[in-house]
Short mmCIF file of C-alpha atoms in Angstrom, two decimals:
data_model
loop_
_atom_site.label_atom_id
_atom_site.label_comp_id
_atom_site.label_asym_id
_atom_site.label_seq_id
_atom_site.Cartn_x
_atom_site.Cartn_y
_atom_site.Cartn_z
CA MET A 1 14.00 -12.47 9.19
CA GLY A 2 11.83 -15.49 8.13
CA LYS A 3 9.74 -15.67 4.90
CA MET A 4 5.96 -15.94 4.86
CA GLN A 5 4.14 -18.52 2.72
CA GLY A 6 2.70 -16.83 -0.35
CA SER A 7 -0.99 -17.03 -1.16
CA VAL A 8 -2.82 -17.00 -4.48
CA GLU A 9 -4.32 -13.54 -3.59
CA VAL A 10 -1.00 -11.78 -3.07
CA LEU A 11 0.33 -13.31 -6.28
CA ASN A 12 -2.64 -12.12 -8.21
CA SER A 13 -2.32 -8.64 -6.73
CA MET A 14 1.11 -8.38 -7.97
CA GLN A 15 0.08 -9.32 -11.52
CA ILE A 16 -0.01 -6.57 -14.04
CA THR A 17 -3.31 -4.76 -14.13
CA ALA A 18 -5.14 -2.55 -16.63
CA ASP A 19 -4.02 0.75 -15.09
CA THR A 20 -0.24 0.85 -14.42
CA ALA A 21 0.38 4.45 -13.95
CA GLY A 22 1.23 6.09 -10.49
CA MET A 23 -0.74 5.26 -7.46
CA ASP A 24 -3.45 3.28 -9.11
CA LYS A 25 -6.10 0.87 -7.79
CA ALA A 26 -3.63 -2.04 -8.18
CA SER A 27 -1.20 -0.34 -5.79
CA LYS A 28 -4.03 -0.10 -3.15
CA ASP A 29 -5.33 -3.48 -3.82
CA ILE A 30 -2.06 -5.11 -2.96
CA MET A 31 -2.21 -3.45 0.53
CA LYS A 32 -5.11 -5.84 1.37
CA ASN A 33 -2.99 -8.80 1.41
CA LYS A 34 -1.78 -10.11 4.83
CA GLU A 35 1.69 -10.86 3.51
CA VAL A 36 2.20 -7.28 2.40
CA LEU A 37 0.60 -5.90 5.57
CA ALA A 38 2.82 -7.99 7.73
CA VAL A 39 6.02 -6.47 6.30
CA ILE A 40 4.63 -2.91 6.82
CA LEU A 41 3.34 -3.59 10.32
CA LYS A 42 6.65 -5.18 11.53
CA GLY A 43 8.53 -2.24 10.17
CA VAL A 44 6.40 0.60 11.79
CA VAL A 45 4.09 -0.71 14.46
CA ARG A 46 5.87 -0.84 17.87
CA GLU A 47 3.76 -3.64 19.21
CA TYR A 48 4.89 -6.03 16.44
CA GLU A 49 8.56 -5.25 16.20
CA ASN A 50 9.55 -8.39 18.06
CA TYR A 51 7.25 -10.77 16.13
CA SER A 52 7.84 -12.70 12.92
CA TYR A 53 6.05 -11.95 9.67
CA GLY A 54 4.12 -15.17 10.07
CA GLU A 55 2.91 -14.35 13.62
CA ILE A 56 1.91 -10.87 12.53
CA MET A 57 -0.17 -12.44 9.70
CA ASN A 58 -1.96 -14.50 12.33
CA PHE A 59 -2.66 -11.25 14.37
CA ILE A 60 -4.42 -9.57 11.36
CA GLU A 61 -8.15 -10.34 11.30
CA GLY A 62 -8.74 -11.00 7.59
CA ASP A 63 -12.45 -10.58 7.71
CA SER A 64 -12.04 -7.03 9.07
CA ILE A 65 -10.17 -5.72 6.11
CA THR A 66 -12.25 -3.16 4.32
CA ASP A 67 -11.70 -0.45 1.57
CA ASP A 68 -13.49 2.68 0.67
CA GLU A 69 -14.93 3.11 4.13
CA GLU A 70 -16.17 6.55 4.69
CA VAL A 71 -14.37 8.81 7.17
CA THR A 72 -17.40 10.33 8.59
CA ALA A 73 -18.63 11.38 12.09
CA GLY A 74 -21.70 8.95 12.03
CA ARG A 75 -20.99 5.36 13.18
CA ASN A 76 -23.72 2.97 14.08
CA ILE A 77 -22.19 -0.10 15.72
CA SER A 78 -22.86 -2.03 18.90
CA ARG A 79 -19.24 -3.34 19.43
CA ILE A 80 -16.09 -1.44 19.16
CA THR A 81 -14.58 -3.97 16.89
CA GLY A 82 -17.42 -3.93 14.32
CA ASP A 83 -16.80 -3.67 10.63
CA ASP A 84 -19.96 -1.79 9.66
CA LYS A 85 -19.54 0.82 6.87
CA GLU A 86 -19.71 4.32 8.24
CA TYR A 87 -22.39 6.50 6.84
CA ALA A 88 -22.36 10.20 5.85
CA VAL A 89 -23.75 12.80 8.17
CA LEU A 90 -26.26 15.00 6.53
CA GLY A 91 -24.54 17.79 4.63
CA GLU A 92 -21.01 16.60 5.43
CA MET A 93 -18.39 15.92 2.87
CA THR A 94 -16.88 12.44 3.05
CA SER A 95 -13.51 10.90 2.33
CA ASN A 96 -12.61 7.21 2.37
CA PHE A 97 -10.07 4.99 4.27
CA ASP A 98 -8.01 3.05 1.72
CA THR A 99 -7.42 -0.12 3.74
CA LYS A 100 -8.72 -0.48 7.25
CA PHE A 101 -8.63 -3.49 9.47
CA ARG A 102 -8.28 -4.77 12.99
CA SER A 103 -5.27 -6.78 14.41
CA VAL A 104 -4.70 -8.22 17.76
CA ASN A 105 -2.62 -6.25 20.16
CA PRO A 106 -0.32 -8.91 21.72
CA GLU A 107 0.85 -6.54 24.51
CA LEU A 108 -2.62 -6.18 26.06
CA SER A 109 -4.31 -9.34 24.91
CA SER A 110 -4.85 -12.59 27.09
CA GLU A 111 -6.52 -15.83 26.58
CA GLU A 112 -9.61 -14.38 28.22
CA LEU A 113 -9.73 -11.01 26.39
CA ILE A 114 -8.66 -9.95 22.96
CA ILE A 115 -7.60 -6.33 22.62
CA HIS A 116 -7.21 -4.89 19.02
CA LEU A 117 -5.24 -2.35 17.14
CA HIS A 118 -7.21 -0.50 14.55
CA ILE A 119 -5.10 0.19 11.50
CA ASP A 120 -5.49 2.29 8.39
CA ILE A 121 -3.09 2.08 5.47
CA GLU A 122 -3.13 5.03 3.08
CA PRO A 123 -0.94 4.78 -0.04
CA GLN A 124 -0.50 8.21 -1.58
CA LYS A 125 0.84 9.25 -4.89
CA LYS A 126 1.84 12.74 -3.70
CA TYR A 127 3.44 13.74 -0.47
CA ASN A 128 2.26 17.41 -0.98
CA PRO A 129 -1.22 17.18 -2.37
CA GLY A 130 -1.92 20.82 -1.42
CA TYR A 131 -2.21 20.20 2.35
CA PRO A 132 0.00 18.59 4.98
CA VAL A 133 -0.63 14.73 4.98
CA GLU A 134 0.21 14.86 8.72
CA LYS A 135 -3.07 16.90 9.38
CA ARG A 136 -5.02 14.47 7.22
CA GLY A 137 -3.59 11.60 9.18
CA ILE A 138 -4.51 13.03 12.58
CA TYR A 139 -8.04 13.78 11.28
CA TYR A 140 -8.31 10.08 10.24
CA LEU A 141 -7.07 8.85 13.60
CA ALA A 142 -9.60 11.03 15.38
CA ARG A 143 -12.38 9.54 13.30
CA GLU A 144 -10.93 5.94 13.82
CA LEU A 145 -11.04 6.52 17.58
CA SER A 146 -14.41 8.17 17.80
CA SER A 147 -15.99 5.51 15.56
CA GLN A 148 -15.40 2.80 18.15
CA LEU A 149 -18.18 4.25 20.30
CA SER A 150 -21.60 4.34 18.79
CA VAL A 151 -23.57 6.63 21.26
CA VAL A 152 -21.92 8.44 24.12
CA THR A 153 -23.94 8.46 27.36
CA GLU A 154 -23.24 8.95 31.06
CA GLU A 155 -22.54 5.19 31.29
CA THR A 156 -20.07 5.18 28.35
CA ASP A 157 -16.92 3.20 29.34
CA TYR A 158 -14.08 5.01 27.63
CA GLY A 159 -11.80 2.28 28.85
CA HIS A 160 -12.97 0.18 25.94
CA LEU A 161 -11.31 2.45 23.44
CA GLU A 162 -8.43 0.67 21.59
CA LYS A 163 -5.32 2.04 20.00
CA CYS A 164 -5.40 3.34 16.37
CA TYR A 165 -2.62 3.55 13.80
CA SER A 166 -2.87 5.53 10.53
CA ILE A 167 0.04 4.65 8.13
CA PHE A 168 0.54 7.00 5.20
CA ILE A 169 2.88 5.64 2.39
CA CYS A 170 3.81 8.58 0.11
CA ARG A 171 5.53 7.80 -3.19
CA ASP A 172 6.20 11.09 -5.18
CA ASP A 173 7.02 14.68 -4.66
CA ILE A 174 9.30 14.02 -1.66
CA PRO A 175 11.85 16.72 -0.83
CA ARG A 176 15.35 15.43 -1.58
CA LYS A 177 16.53 15.46 1.97
CA GLU A 178 13.46 13.63 3.22
CA LYS A 179 13.43 10.76 0.71
CA PHE A 180 13.26 7.23 2.21
CA SER A 181 12.39 8.41 5.70
CA ILE A 182 9.77 7.46 8.26
CA SER A 183 8.17 9.71 10.84
CA PHE A 184 6.21 8.71 13.92
CA TYR A 185 3.72 11.03 15.67
CA GLU A 186 2.22 9.97 19.00
CA MET A 187 0.45 11.31 22.01
CA SER A 188 2.74 12.07 24.80
CA ASN A 189 2.64 13.42 28.33
CA THR A 190 4.70 16.66 28.09
CA LYS A 191 4.49 18.18 31.51
CA ASN A 192 3.35 17.29 35.08
CA TYR A 193 3.01 19.60 38.00
CA GLY A 194 3.26 17.82 41.40
CA LYS A 195 4.15 14.16 42.02
CA CYS A 196 2.35 12.52 39.08
CA VAL A 197 3.63 10.11 36.51
CA PRO A 198 0.69 8.95 34.33
CA LYS A 199 1.01 5.49 32.79
CA LYS A 200 1.41 5.58 29.01
CA GLU A 201 -1.21 2.96 28.50
CA LYS A 202 -3.80 5.39 29.73
CA TYR A 203 -3.41 7.71 26.81
CA ASP A 204 -1.40 5.69 24.19
CA LEU A 205 -4.33 5.63 21.66
CA LEU A 206 -3.14 7.42 18.45
CA THR A 207 -0.10 6.87 16.30
CA LEU A 208 0.47 8.44 12.88
CA VAL A 209 3.16 6.98 10.69
CA VAL A 210 4.29 8.79 7.57
CA ILE A 211 6.53 6.74 5.13
CA ARG A 212 8.29 8.67 2.41
CA LEU A 213 9.72 6.93 -0.57
CA GLY A 214 10.39 9.35 -3.43
CA ASP A 215 12.87 7.85 -5.86
CA SER A 216 13.06 5.02 -8.51
CA VAL A 217 16.29 3.87 -6.80
CA TYR A 218 16.63 2.81 -3.18
CA ASN A 219 20.30 2.64 -2.07
CA GLY A 220 19.60 1.77 1.65
CA VAL A 221 21.70 -0.79 3.60
CA ARG A 222 20.53 -3.38 5.98
CA GLU A 223 21.95 -1.41 8.87
CA ASP A 224 19.67 1.46 8.18
CA GLU A 225 16.54 1.85 10.35
CA GLY A 226 13.43 0.88 8.52
CA TYR A 227 15.45 -1.00 5.82
CA ASP A 228 13.20 -3.86 5.22
CA VAL A 229 9.88 -1.90 5.04
CA LEU A 230 11.35 0.82 2.81
CA ARG A 231 13.01 -1.71 0.46
CA PHE A 232 9.85 -3.79 0.29
CA LEU A 233 7.54 -0.87 -0.31
CA HIS A 234 9.91 0.59 -2.91
CA THR A 235 9.79 -2.65 -4.81
CA ILE A 236 6.06 -3.00 -5.02
CA MET A 237 5.17 0.75 -5.46
CA TYR A 238 7.54 1.67 -8.18
CA PRO A 239 7.78 0.31 -11.82
CA HIS A 240 8.82 -3.29 -11.58
CA LYS A 241 12.57 -3.58 -12.10
CA ALA A 242 14.61 -6.62 -13.13
CA ASP A 243 15.20 -7.61 -9.50
CA PHE A 244 11.47 -7.33 -8.55
CA LEU A 245 10.83 -11.03 -8.22
CA LYS A 246 14.11 -11.61 -6.49
CA THR A 247 13.34 -8.97 -3.84
CA VAL A 248 9.76 -10.11 -3.28
CA LYS A 249 10.86 -13.71 -2.71
CA GLU A 250 13.22 -12.62 0.03
CA TYR A 251 10.03 -11.74 2.08
CA ILE A 252 7.34 -13.99 0.64
CA ASP A 253 7.96 -17.75 -0.01
CA PHE A 254 6.16 -19.46 -2.83
CA SER A 255 8.39 -22.49 -2.78
CA GLN A 256 5.96 -24.85 -1.01
CA ASN A 257 3.45 -24.41 -3.88
CA GLU A 258 4.72 -25.66 -7.22
CA ILE A 259 1.99 -23.94 -9.23
CA LEU A 260 2.44 -20.61 -7.38
CA TRP A 261 6.21 -20.91 -7.90
CA LYS A 262 5.88 -21.28 -11.71
CA GLU A 263 3.31 -18.56 -11.89
CA MET A 264 5.61 -16.20 -9.83
CA ASP A 265 8.43 -16.97 -12.15
CA LYS A 266 6.48 -16.11 -15.33
CA MET A 267 4.51 -13.24 -13.65
CA SER A 268 4.63 -10.25 -15.96
CA GLY A 269 4.39 -7.18 -13.75
CA LEU A 270 6.10 -5.16 -16.51
CA GLY A 271 3.55 -2.78 -17.58
CA MET A 272 5.33 0.33 -16.42
CA SER A 273 8.58 -1.05 -17.83
CA ILE A 274 6.95 -1.32 -21.20
CA LEU A 275 5.65 2.14 -20.94
CA GLU A 276 9.00 3.53 -19.97
CA ALA A 277 10.58 1.70 -22.91
CA GLY A 278 8.14 3.48 -25.16
CA ARG A 279 9.02 6.81 -23.65
CA ASN A 280 12.73 6.18 -24.03
CA GLU A 281 12.33 5.22 -27.65
CA GLY A 282 10.47 8.51 -28.21
CA ARG A 283 13.17 10.48 -26.46
CA ASN A 284 15.86 8.84 -28.62
CA GLU A 285 14.04 9.91 -31.71
CA GLY A 286 13.49 13.37 -30.39
CA ARG A 287 9.74 13.27 -30.81
CA ASN A 288 7.84 14.58 -27.76
CA GLU A 289 4.53 13.87 -29.40
CA GLY A 290 5.69 10.38 -30.34
CA ARG A 291 6.40 9.79 -26.58
CA ASN A 292 2.80 10.44 -25.65
CA GLU A 293 1.36 8.45 -28.59
CA GLY A 294 3.77 5.60 -28.06
CA ARG A 295 2.76 5.41 -24.34
CA ASP A 296 -0.92 5.37 -25.20
CA ILE A 297 -0.50 2.69 -27.89
CA ILE A 298 1.66 0.47 -25.65
CA ASN A 299 -0.89 0.90 -22.88
CA GLN A 300 -3.60 -0.21 -25.16
CA LEU A 301 -1.50 -3.12 -26.31
CA ILE A 302 -1.14 -4.15 -22.65
CA LEU A 303 -4.88 -4.05 -22.12
CA CYS A 304 -5.45 -6.24 -25.19
CA LEU A 305 -2.97 -8.81 -24.09
CA ILE A 306 -4.39 -8.92 -20.61
CA HIS A 307 -7.83 -9.37 -22.02
CA ASP A 308 -6.71 -12.23 -24.09
CA GLY A 309 -4.73 -13.85 -21.24
CA ARG A 310 -1.42 -13.43 -23.11
CA ASN A 311 0.94 -12.59 -20.35
CA GLU A 312 3.74 -14.41 -21.97
CA ASP A 313 3.59 -12.06 -25.01
CA ILE A 314 3.78 -9.11 -22.80
CA GLU A 315 7.17 -10.14 -21.45
CA LYS A 316 8.26 -11.00 -24.97
CA ALA A 317 7.20 -7.47 -26.22
CA VAL A 318 9.47 -5.93 -23.67
CA SER A 319 12.66 -7.45 -25.00
CA ASN A 320 11.72 -7.74 -28.63
CA LEU A 321 10.69 -4.48 -30.43
CA GLU A 322 10.03 -6.30 -33.70
CA TYR A 323 7.61 -8.61 -31.94
CA GLN A 324 5.95 -5.57 -30.12
CA ASN A 325 5.32 -3.94 -33.45
CA LYS A 326 3.74 -7.26 -34.85
CA LEU A 327 1.38 -7.18 -31.85
CA ILE A 328 0.59 -3.60 -32.33
CA GLN A 329 -0.29 -4.33 -36.01
CA HIS A 330 -2.28 -7.57 -35.05
CA TYR A 331 -4.56 -5.44 -32.85
CA GLY A 332 -4.92 -2.66 -35.23
CA LEU A 333 -3.32 -0.16 -32.90
CA ASP A 334 -1.04 1.17 -35.73
CA GLN A 335 -4.10 2.28 -37.60
CA GLU A 336 -5.33 4.18 -34.48
CA ALA A 337 -2.02 6.05 -34.39
CA ASP A 338 -2.38 6.91 -38.12
CA LYS A 339 -5.89 8.22 -37.49
CA MET A 340 -4.65 10.40 -34.58
CA ASN A 341 -1.90 11.87 -36.72
CA ALA A 342 -4.44 12.51 -39.53
CA ASP A 343 -6.77 14.33 -37.19
CA LYS A 344 -4.05 16.75 -36.08
#
């Protein structure tokens, strides 16, 4: 399979952050690292299935990675590979791409001419947000394609249009039978009258990929289709388990950098685990209100420790309830709990 050399950026993205619940900003930020993108692209982009993670990283144009780019009809660029922010058309509602970037299409590129893939990665907390994500994905693809041409005239060369991918990664609310599945939607030539066989490269411009996770436990085996991408995404998009570091290191190699290796080994990444421990404690005591209060207090404790740069104390608090209580008292969080109870 071949590991990738890990960077400081991907390490920092995997560190615990202020908001650890659900599909938060941290979950989306991590998608902006080439190491993470390479695993996803190799797993679902046909053009890259025969390339190594390292080669795919080199295909990704890092300076093109953008976030919060508006999905709007207006686009003012002079080159189809431009990175300019889209602007809102007057009176039109806007939505944003989460992570959008260009990457070299090795099938069509040559030494003289570079052809790109335009790729959008969309991490989603809910698979059923009230509308089909497939329709949203197709809409995003249409905008990705149309944004490559600034002004359409009689001289417009549509041959310059480059292929677009929209990859939706859905975490929660997956129907039981659909958990840990991947669907691909592409344009296809469905019928021809007469002797005509159109070449696929003439219309192969849009591909939607919907990845469905949906459970805190992934029991796939290596022989399963999509195993690596499903396993990797499950690891980074769910509460960090005991085998988090072990799994990540199977894909990303930090061994060539001693400092990174040490930081990776002591990396906390345990915010959700701490919160879950607080919930379990509340359940065991049979106090529903205590669960919510415990979660809030522990979350506040995490924020305090992060602010003070005390990641080692976060790890210790996970395994030592007595020490956790001391930290809660140290930051006066027990007084906040008493105040909340008094106000009820």
